[in-house]
CSV table of C-alpha atoms in Angstrom, one decimal:
chain,number,residue,atom,x,y,z
A,127,ALA,CA,22.6,10.8,-15.8
A,128,TYR,CA,21.8,9.1,-12.5
A,129,THR,CA,18.7,6.9,-12.6
A,130,PRO,CA,17.3,5.6,-9.3
A,131,GLY,CA,17.1,1.9,-9.3
A,132,LEU,CA,16.5,-1.3,-7.4
A,133,THR,CA,19.2,-2.6,-5.1
A,134,VAL,CA,20.4,-6.2,-5.5
A,135,THR,CA,23.5,-6.7,-3.5
A,136,GLU,CA,25.2,-9.7,-1.9
A,137,VAL,CA,26.4,-7.8,1.2
A,138,THR,CA,25.7,-4.4,2.6
A,139,THR,CA,25.0,-2.8,6.0
A,140,VAL,CA,21.5,-1.5,6.8
A,141,ARG,CA,19.8,0.2,9.7
A,142,ARG,CA,16.1,0.1,10.5
A,143,ARG,CA,14.3,2.3,13.0
A,144,ARG,CA,11.8,0.5,15.1
A,145,LEU,CA,9.5,3.0,16.8
A,146,LEU,CA,6.3,2.8,18.8
A,147,PRO,CA,3.2,4.9,17.6
A,148,ILE,CA,3.0,6.5,21.1
A,149,VAL,CA,5.3,6.7,24.1
A,150,GLY,CA,6.0,3.4,25.8
A,151,GLU,CA,8.8,1.2,27.2
A,152,VAL,CA,12.0,0.2,25.4
A,153,LEU,CA,13.1,-3.3,26.3
A,154,VAL,CA,16.6,-3.4,24.7
A,155,ARG,CA,19.9,-1.7,25.4
A,156,GLU,CA,22.5,-0.3,23.1
A,157,GLY,CA,24.9,-3.0,21.8
A,158,GLN,CA,22.5,-5.8,22.5
A,159,SER,CA,22.1,-8.6,19.8
A,160,VAL,CA,18.5,-9.2,18.7
A,161,LYS,CA,16.6,-11.7,16.6
A,162,ALA,CA,13.9,-10.7,14.1
A,163,ASP,CA,11.1,-11.7,16.4
A,164,ASP,CA,12.4,-10.1,19.5
A,165,VAL,CA,10.3,-7.4,21.0
A,166,VAL,CA,12.3,-4.2,21.3
A,167,ALA,CA,9.6,-1.9,22.7
A,168,GLN,CA,6.0,-2.1,23.9
A,169,THR,CA,3.1,0.1,25.0
A,170,PHE,CA,-0.6,0.1,25.4
A,171,MET,CA,-3.1,1.9,23.2
A,172,PRO,CA,-6.4,3.2,24.7
A,173,GLY,CA,-9.2,0.7,24.2
A,174,ASP,CA,-12.1,1.4,21.9
A,175,ILE,CA,-15.1,3.3,23.1
A,176,GLU,CA,-18.4,1.4,23.4
A,177,PRO,CA,-21.4,3.8,23.7
A,178,MET,CA,-24.5,2.6,25.6
A,179,ASN,CA,-27.8,4.4,25.5
A,180,VAL,CA,-28.7,3.6,29.1
A,181,ALA,CA,-31.7,6.0,29.1
A,182,ASN,CA,-33.4,4.0,26.4
A,183,LEU,CA,-32.4,0.7,28.0
A,184,LEU,CA,-34.0,1.7,31.3
A,185,SER,CA,-36.8,3.7,29.8
A,186,VAL,CA,-36.0,6.8,31.9
A,187,PRO,CA,-35.3,10.4,31.1
A,188,PRO,CA,-31.6,11.2,30.5
A,189,ALA,CA,-31.5,13.4,33.6
A,190,ASP,CA,-32.3,10.3,35.7
A,191,VAL,CA,-29.4,8.1,34.4
A,192,ALA,CA,-26.9,9.3,36.9
A,193,GLU,CA,-29.0,8.2,40.0
A,194,CYS,CA,-29.6,4.8,38.3
A,195,MET,CA,-25.9,4.1,37.8
A,196,LEU,CA,-24.4,1.3,39.9
A,197,LYS,CA,-21.0,2.1,38.5
A,198,LYS,CA,-19.3,5.5,38.6
A,199,GLU,CA,-16.9,7.1,36.2
A,200,SER,CA,-13.4,5.5,36.2
A,201,GLU,CA,-14.8,2.3,37.7
A,202,HIS,CA,-14.0,-1.0,36.0
A,203,VAL,CA,-16.8,-3.2,34.7
A,204,GLN,CA,-17.0,-6.7,33.2
A,205,ALA,CA,-18.9,-7.7,30.1
A,206,GLY,CA,-22.5,-8.7,31.1
A,207,GLU,CA,-22.2,-6.9,34.5
A,208,VAL,CA,-25.2,-4.8,35.6
A,209,ILE,CA,-24.1,-1.1,35.5
A,210,ALA,CA,-27.5,0.6,36.0
A,211,ARG,CA,-30.8,-0.3,37.5
A,212,THR,CA,-34.1,1.5,38.1
A,213,LYS,CA,-35.8,1.5,41.6
A,214,GLY,CA,-38.9,0.0,40.1
A,215,LEU,CA,-42.4,0.2,41.5
A,216,PHE,CA,-42.7,-0.8,45.2
A,217,GLY,CA,-39.3,-2.5,44.8
A,218,MET,CA,-40.5,-4.6,41.9
A,219,PHE,CA,-40.4,-4.4,38.1
A,220,LYS,CA,-36.8,-3.1,38.0
A,221,SER,CA,-35.1,-2.5,34.7
A,222,GLU,CA,-31.4,-3.2,34.3
A,223,ALA,CA,-28.6,-2.2,31.8
A,224,ARG,CA,-25.7,-4.6,31.4
A,225,SER,CA,-22.3,-3.7,30.0
A,226,LYS,CA,-21.6,-5.0,26.5
A,227,VAL,CA,-17.8,-5.1,27.0
A,228,SER,CA,-15.2,-5.2,29.8
A,229,GLY,CA,-13.5,-1.9,30.4
A,230,THR,CA,-13.8,1.3,32.3
A,231,VAL,CA,-16.8,3.7,32.7
A,232,GLU,CA,-15.4,6.8,31.0
A,233,ASN,CA,-18.4,9.2,30.8
A,234,ILE,CA,-22.0,9.4,32.1
A,235,SER,CA,-24.1,12.0,30.3
A,236,VAL,CA,-27.3,13.3,31.9
A,237,VAL,CA,-27.9,15.3,28.7
A,238,THR,CA,-28.0,12.4,26.2
A,239,GLY,CA,-28.5,9.5,28.6
A,240,GLN,CA,-25.4,7.8,27.0
A,241,VAL,CA,-22.7,6.0,29.0
A,242,MET,CA,-19.3,5.5,27.4
A,243,ILE,CA,-17.4,2.4,28.2
A,244,ARG,CA,-13.7,2.4,27.4
A,245,GLY,CA,-12.5,-1.1,26.4
A,246,ALA,CA,-9.4,-2.7,27.9
A,247,PRO,CA,-6.0,-1.2,26.8
A,248,LEU,CA,-4.7,-2.8,23.6
A,249,PRO,CA,-1.1,-4.0,23.8
A,250,VAL,CA,1.2,-2.8,21.0
A,251,GLN,CA,4.6,-4.5,20.5
A,252,VAL,CA,7.4,-3.5,18.1
A,253,ARG,CA,9.7,-6.3,17.0
A,254,ALA,CA,13.2,-6.0,15.8
A,255,TYR,CA,12.2,-7.2,12.3
A,256,LEU,CA,15.9,-7.7,11.5
A,257,SER,CA,18.4,-10.0,13.3
A,258,GLY,CA,21.3,-7.7,14.2
A,259,ARG,CA,22.6,-5.4,16.8
A,260,VAL,CA,21.0,-2.4,18.6
A,261,VAL,CA,23.1,0.6,17.7
A,262,GLU,CA,20.8,3.3,19.2
A,263,VAL,CA,18.1,3.4,21.8
A,264,ILE,CA,15.5,6.2,21.5
A,265,PRO,CA,14.1,6.7,25.0
A,266,ASN,CA,10.4,5.8,25.4
A,267,GLU,CA,10.1,5.3,21.6
A,268,GLY,CA,12.2,2.4,20.3
A,269,ALA,CA,15.6,1.5,18.9
A,270,VAL,CA,17.7,1.4,15.7
A,271,VAL,CA,18.8,-2.1,14.6
A,272,GLU,CA,21.9,-2.6,12.4
A,273,ALA,CA,22.9,-5.7,10.4
A,274,THR,CA,25.1,-6.8,7.6
A,275,VAL,CA,22.7,-8.4,5.0
A,276,SER,CA,22.1,-9.6,1.5
A,277,PHE,CA,19.7,-7.0,0.2
A,278,VAL,CA,17.1,-7.3,-2.6
A,279,GLN,CA,14.6,-4.5,-3.3
A,280,GLY,CA,11.3,-5.2,-5.1
A,281,ILE,CA,9.3,-2.9,-7.4
A,282,PHE,CA,5.9,-3.6,-5.8
A,283,GLY,CA,4.6,-5.5,-2.7
A,284,VAL,CA,1.6,-6.0,-0.5
A,285,GLY,CA,1.4,-7.1,3.1
A,286,GLY,CA,3.5,-6.0,6.1
A,287,GLU,CA,6.6,-7.3,7.8
A,288,SER,CA,7.3,-11.0,8.0
A,289,SER,CA,10.3,-13.4,8.5
A,290,GLY,CA,11.2,-17.0,7.6
A,291,VAL,CA,13.7,-19.3,6.0
A,292,VAL,CA,14.4,-18.8,2.3
A,293,ARG,CA,13.0,-21.7,0.3
A,294,MET,CA,13.4,-22.0,-3.5
A,295,ALA,CA,10.2,-23.0,-5.3
A,296,CYS,CA,11.5,-22.5,-8.9
A,297,SER,CA,14.7,-23.8,-10.5
A,298,ARG,CA,15.0,-21.0,-13.0
A,299,PRO,CA,14.3,-17.2,-12.9
A,300,ASP,CA,12.0,-17.6,-16.0
A,301,GLU,CA,9.9,-20.4,-14.4
A,302,PRO,CA,6.3,-19.4,-13.5
A,303,LEU,CA,5.3,-19.9,-9.8
A,304,THR,CA,2.3,-22.1,-9.9
A,305,PRO,CA,0.3,-23.7,-7.0
A,306,GLU,CA,1.9,-27.2,-7.2
A,307,LYS,CA,5.3,-25.7,-6.5
A,308,ILE,CA,4.2,-24.5,-3.1
A,309,THR,CA,4.3,-27.4,-0.6
A,310,PRO,CA,3.4,-27.9,3.0
A,311,GLU,CA,7.1,-27.9,3.9
A,312,MET,CA,7.1,-24.2,3.0
A,313,LYS,CA,5.1,-23.3,6.1
A,314,ALA,CA,6.6,-20.1,7.7
A,315,ALA,CA,9.1,-19.9,4.9
A,316,VAL,CA,10.0,-17.1,2.4
A,317,VAL,CA,9.1,-18.7,-0.9
A,318,ILE,CA,11.2,-17.7,-3.9
A,319,GLY,CA,9.7,-18.0,-7.3
A,320,GLY,CA,10.9,-17.2,-10.8
A,321,ALA,CA,8.6,-15.4,-13.3
A,322,ARG,CA,4.9,-14.6,-13.0
A,323,VAL,CA,3.0,-15.9,-9.9
A,324,THR,CA,-0.7,-16.7,-10.3
A,325,ALA,CA,-3.5,-15.8,-7.8
A,326,ASP,CA,-4.0,-19.5,-7.1
A,327,ALA,CA,-0.3,-19.8,-6.2
A,328,VAL,CA,-0.5,-16.9,-3.7
A,329,LYS,CA,-3.7,-18.4,-2.2
A,330,ARG,CA,-1.9,-21.7,-1.9
A,331,ALA,CA,1.0,-19.9,0.0
A,332,VAL,CA,-1.6,-18.5,2.4
A,333,GLN,CA,-3.1,-22.0,2.8
A,334,VAL,CA,0.2,-23.6,3.7
A,335,GLY,CA,1.1,-20.7,6.0
A,336,ALA,CA,4.1,-19.3,4.0
A,337,ALA,CA,5.5,-16.1,5.5
A,338,ALA,CA,6.2,-14.4,2.2
A,339,VAL,CA,6.2,-15.0,-1.6
A,340,VAL,CA,8.9,-13.3,-3.7
A,341,THR,CA,8.9,-13.6,-7.5
A,342,GLY,CA,9.5,-11.7,-10.7
A,343,GLY,CA,6.0,-10.6,-11.9
A,344,ILE,CA,2.3,-10.8,-11.4
A,345,ASP,CA,-0.6,-10.1,-13.7
A,346,ASP,CA,-2.9,-7.2,-12.7
A,347,GLN,CA,-5.9,-9.6,-12.8
A,348,ASP,CA,-4.2,-12.1,-10.5
A,349,LEU,CA,-3.4,-9.4,-8.0
A,350,ARG,CA,-7.1,-8.3,-8.1
A,351,ASP,CA,-8.3,-11.8,-7.6
A,352,PHE,CA,-6.0,-12.3,-4.7
A,353,LEU,CA,-6.8,-9.0,-2.9
A,354,GLY,CA,-10.5,-9.1,-3.8
A,355,TYR,CA,-10.4,-5.5,-4.9
A,356,ASP,CA,-8.6,-3.0,-7.2
A,357,LEU,CA,-5.6,-1.7,-5.3
A,358,GLY,CA,-5.3,1.7,-7.1
A,359,VAL,CA,-2.5,4.2,-6.2
A,360,ALA,CA,-1.9,4.0,-2.5
A,361,ILE,CA,0.5,3.0,0.2
A,362,THR,CA,0.6,-0.7,0.7
A,363,GLY,CA,1.8,-2.7,3.7
A,364,ALA,CA,-1.2,-2.6,6.0
A,365,GLU,CA,-3.1,-5.4,4.3
A,366,LYS,CA,-3.9,-8.5,6.4
A,367,LEU,CA,-3.5,-11.2,3.8
A,368,GLY,CA,-1.9,-14.1,5.6
A,369,THR,CA,1.3,-13.7,3.6
A,370,THR,CA,3.5,-10.9,2.3
A,371,LEU,CA,4.0,-10.6,-1.5
A,372,VAL,CA,7.0,-9.0,-3.1
A,373,ILE,CA,7.3,-8.5,-6.9
A,374,THR,CA,10.9,-7.8,-8.0
A,375,GLU,CA,10.4,-6.8,-11.7
A,376,GLY,CA,6.9,-5.6,-12.5
A,377,PHE,CA,3.5,-6.5,-13.8
A,378,GLY,CA,3.1,-9.2,-16.4
A,379,ASP,CA,4.9,-12.4,-17.3
A,380,ILE,CA,8.3,-11.2,-16.3
A,381,ALA,CA,11.2,-13.3,-15.1
A,382,MET,CA,13.1,-12.4,-12.0
A,383,SER,CA,16.5,-10.9,-12.8
A,384,GLU,CA,19.3,-13.4,-13.0
A,385,ARG,CA,21.2,-11.4,-10.4
A,386,ALA,CA,18.5,-11.5,-7.8
A,387,PHE,CA,17.6,-15.2,-8.4
A,388,LYS,CA,21.2,-16.3,-8.0
A,389,LEU,CA,21.5,-14.3,-4.8
A,390,PHE,CA,18.4,-16.0,-3.4
A,391,ARG,CA,19.6,-19.4,-4.5
A,392,SER,CA,22.9,-18.9,-2.8
A,393,ARG,CA,21.2,-17.9,0.5
A,394,ALA,CA,18.6,-20.8,0.5
A,395,GLY,CA,18.1,-22.1,4.0
A,396,SER,CA,19.0,-18.7,5.6
A,397,ALA,CA,16.6,-16.6,7.7
A,398,ALA,CA,15.2,-13.6,5.9
A,399,SER,CA,13.1,-10.5,6.8
A,400,VAL,CA,10.6,-9.3,4.3
A,401,ASN,CA,8.5,-6.1,4.1
A,402,GLY,CA,5.9,-5.6,1.3
A,403,ALA,CA,5.2,-1.9,2.1
A,404,THR,CA,5.3,0.2,-1.1
A,405,GLN,CA,4.8,3.9,-1.9
A,406,ILE,CA,5.4,5.1,-5.4
A,407,ARG,CA,4.7,8.8,-4.8
A,408,ALA,CA,7.0,11.3,-3.0
A,409,GLY,CA,9.0,9.7,-0.3
A,410,VAL,CA,9.4,6.4,-2.2
A,411,ILE,CA,9.1,3.2,-0.2
A,412,ARG,CA,10.1,0.0,-1.9
A,413,PRO,CA,9.4,-3.6,-0.7
A,414,GLU,CA,12.5,-5.4,0.5
A,415,VAL,CA,14.1,-8.8,1.4
A,416,LEU,CA,16.9,-8.7,4.0
A,417,ILE,CA,18.9,-11.8,4.6
A,418,PRO,CA,21.4,-11.3,7.5
A,419,VAL,CA,24.9,-12.5,6.9
A,420,VAL,CA,26.1,-14.9,9.6
A,421,ASP,CA,29.8,-14.2,9.4
A,422,ALA,CA,29.5,-10.4,8.9
A,423,ALA,CA,33.2,-9.7,9.6
A,424,ALA,CA,34.3,-12.0,6.8
A,425,GLU,CA,31.9,-10.5,4.3
A,426,GLN,CA,32.7,-6.8,4.9
A,427,SER,CA,35.4,-7.0,2.3
A,428,LYS,CA,32.7,-7.7,-0.3
A,429,ILE,CA,30.9,-4.5,0.3
A,430,LYS,CA,31.1,-2.4,-2.8
A,431,PRO,CA,30.9,1.4,-2.8
A,432,ALA,CA,27.5,2.8,-3.8
A,433,MET,CA,27.0,3.4,-7.5
A,434,SER,CA,27.2,7.1,-8.2
A,435,GLY,CA,25.5,7.1,-11.6
A,436,MET,CA,25.1,5.3,-14.9
A,437,ASP,CA,28.2,4.2,-16.6
A,438,ILE,CA,29.4,1.8,-19.4
A,439,GLY,CA,28.6,-1.7,-18.2
A,440,SER,CA,26.0,-0.7,-15.6
A,441,PRO,CA,23.1,-3.1,-15.4
A,442,VAL,CA,19.8,-1.6,-16.2
A,443,ARG,CA,16.1,-2.6,-16.5
A,444,VAL,CA,13.8,-1.0,-19.1
A,445,ILE,CA,10.6,0.3,-17.4
A,446,ARG,CA,8.5,1.2,-20.5
A,447,GLU,CA,7.5,-0.4,-23.7
A,448,PRO,CA,8.5,-1.7,-26.2
A,449,TYR,CA,11.3,-3.3,-24.1
A,450,PHE,CA,9.5,-3.2,-20.7
A,451,GLY,CA,11.0,-5.6,-18.1
A,452,ARG,CA,14.1,-6.5,-20.1
A,453,ILE,CA,17.5,-6.3,-18.5
A,454,GLY,CA,20.7,-5.4,-20.1
A,455,LYS,CA,23.9,-3.5,-19.8
A,456,VAL,CA,24.8,0.1,-20.8
A,457,ALA,CA,26.9,0.0,-24.0
A,458,GLY,CA,26.9,3.7,-24.7
A,459,LEU,CA,26.0,7.1,-23.3
A,460,PRO,CA,25.7,9.6,-26.1
A,461,VAL,CA,26.2,13.1,-24.9
A,462,ASP,CA,24.0,14.9,-27.4
A,463,PRO,CA,20.2,14.5,-27.3
A,464,ALA,CA,18.7,12.3,-30.0
A,465,VAL,CA,15.4,12.7,-32.0
A,466,LEU,CA,12.9,10.1,-30.9
A,467,GLU,CA,10.1,8.5,-33.0
A,468,SER,CA,7.7,11.0,-31.5
A,469,GLY,CA,9.8,13.9,-32.9
A,470,SER,CA,10.9,15.1,-29.5
A,471,ARG,CA,14.5,15.3,-28.4
A,472,ALA,CA,15.8,13.5,-25.3
A,473,ARG,CA,19.1,12.1,-23.9
A,474,VAL,CA,19.3,8.4,-24.7
A,475,VAL,CA,21.3,5.3,-23.6
A,476,GLN,CA,22.5,2.4,-25.7
A,477,VAL,CA,21.6,-0.9,-24.1
A,478,VAL,CA,22.7,-4.5,-25.0
A,479,PHE,CA,20.4,-7.2,-23.8
A,480,SER,CA,21.5,-10.7,-22.7
A,481,ASP,CA,20.5,-12.2,-26.0
A,482,GLY,CA,22.8,-9.8,-27.9
A,483,GLU,CA,20.1,-7.5,-29.1
A,484,ALA,CA,20.9,-3.8,-28.9
A,485,ALA,CA,18.6,-0.8,-28.6
A,486,THR,CA,18.7,2.9,-28.1
A,487,ILE,CA,16.3,4.0,-25.3
A,488,PRO,CA,15.5,7.3,-23.6
A,489,ARG,CA,17.3,7.5,-20.3
A,490,ALA,CA,14.0,8.2,-18.5
A,491,ASN,CA,12.8,4.8,-19.7
A,492,VAL,CA,15.5,2.8,-17.9
A,493,GLU,CA,16.2,2.0,-14.3
A,494,LEU,CA,19.7,1.5,-12.8
A,495,ILE,CA,20.1,-1.9,-11.0
A,496,GLU,CA,22.3,-1.0,-8.1
A,497,GLY,CA,24.5,-3.6,-6.4
């Protein structure tokens, strides 16, 4: 009867692998303390290729390009530098070809008359993302960072990794996040809303330079207006939007869960790391907010064992209509399958919502809120 769910917990220990895309240099050692913005590894990616049709630029046959070249393969060139020149007529009327970019001459073709210029190497740095301690160094690749944190998973997000201080923009979990609630003082902050966020509010967050926006819900049209396109089913996280957006509950006018809102409010003013990357297919990736605990030793006693399954009193969220987005507690777990309105038979769960209303819902339609 176990139902995967979103984690909302005051204190837990997490590890994050921080790896380079290709082999490079690791800058930290095992046991070292790191901040979220610290660089743990770096490397250089090959620069982009810039093709130049030198034969056309000089008006010569491709076979003559090699003898016109002033630069040879593997030699460095500057943008605007002359790399090829014809002999001209009686030393006059010479034609020249200048490099479009700075880089290295990678290939000279006497078949096509093309010269390939490889741009300058592109530096790639991997940051710790999470303030904590390096517990493992992976030679030439990266490191594993561990930290004791307050941990909130979202149901959907866009934008990559960011970090900032937690700032409360709403006073209640059912309060919509509108543009006027986002102030210039929230620059570089992780802005915590309540219920639905509007497209104008997210754009306002980008305008003031907020690191991230975390709130309960968003309308599909608002998301489309903010992104400028239909997202579709895909992996998110690579978008360059100016701020990271994390939705904790779902699409529509949905309030943030009381549990998550209280946790954020209790950690206001603390530094947080946010990642909006989401994948809803196989190998599920959920967006997350991690808030390192300062006095980790004192908080270890609060760590609760992981929930092994659904039980009486377990907090759950309904993920399908007609109760979509509502949060309650398990009141009963009938053993025998029940007949649904559709005529099919399925195992169900009895749920009591915060307002006292009770409902019998298929177990596949609820999500366990772990903590």
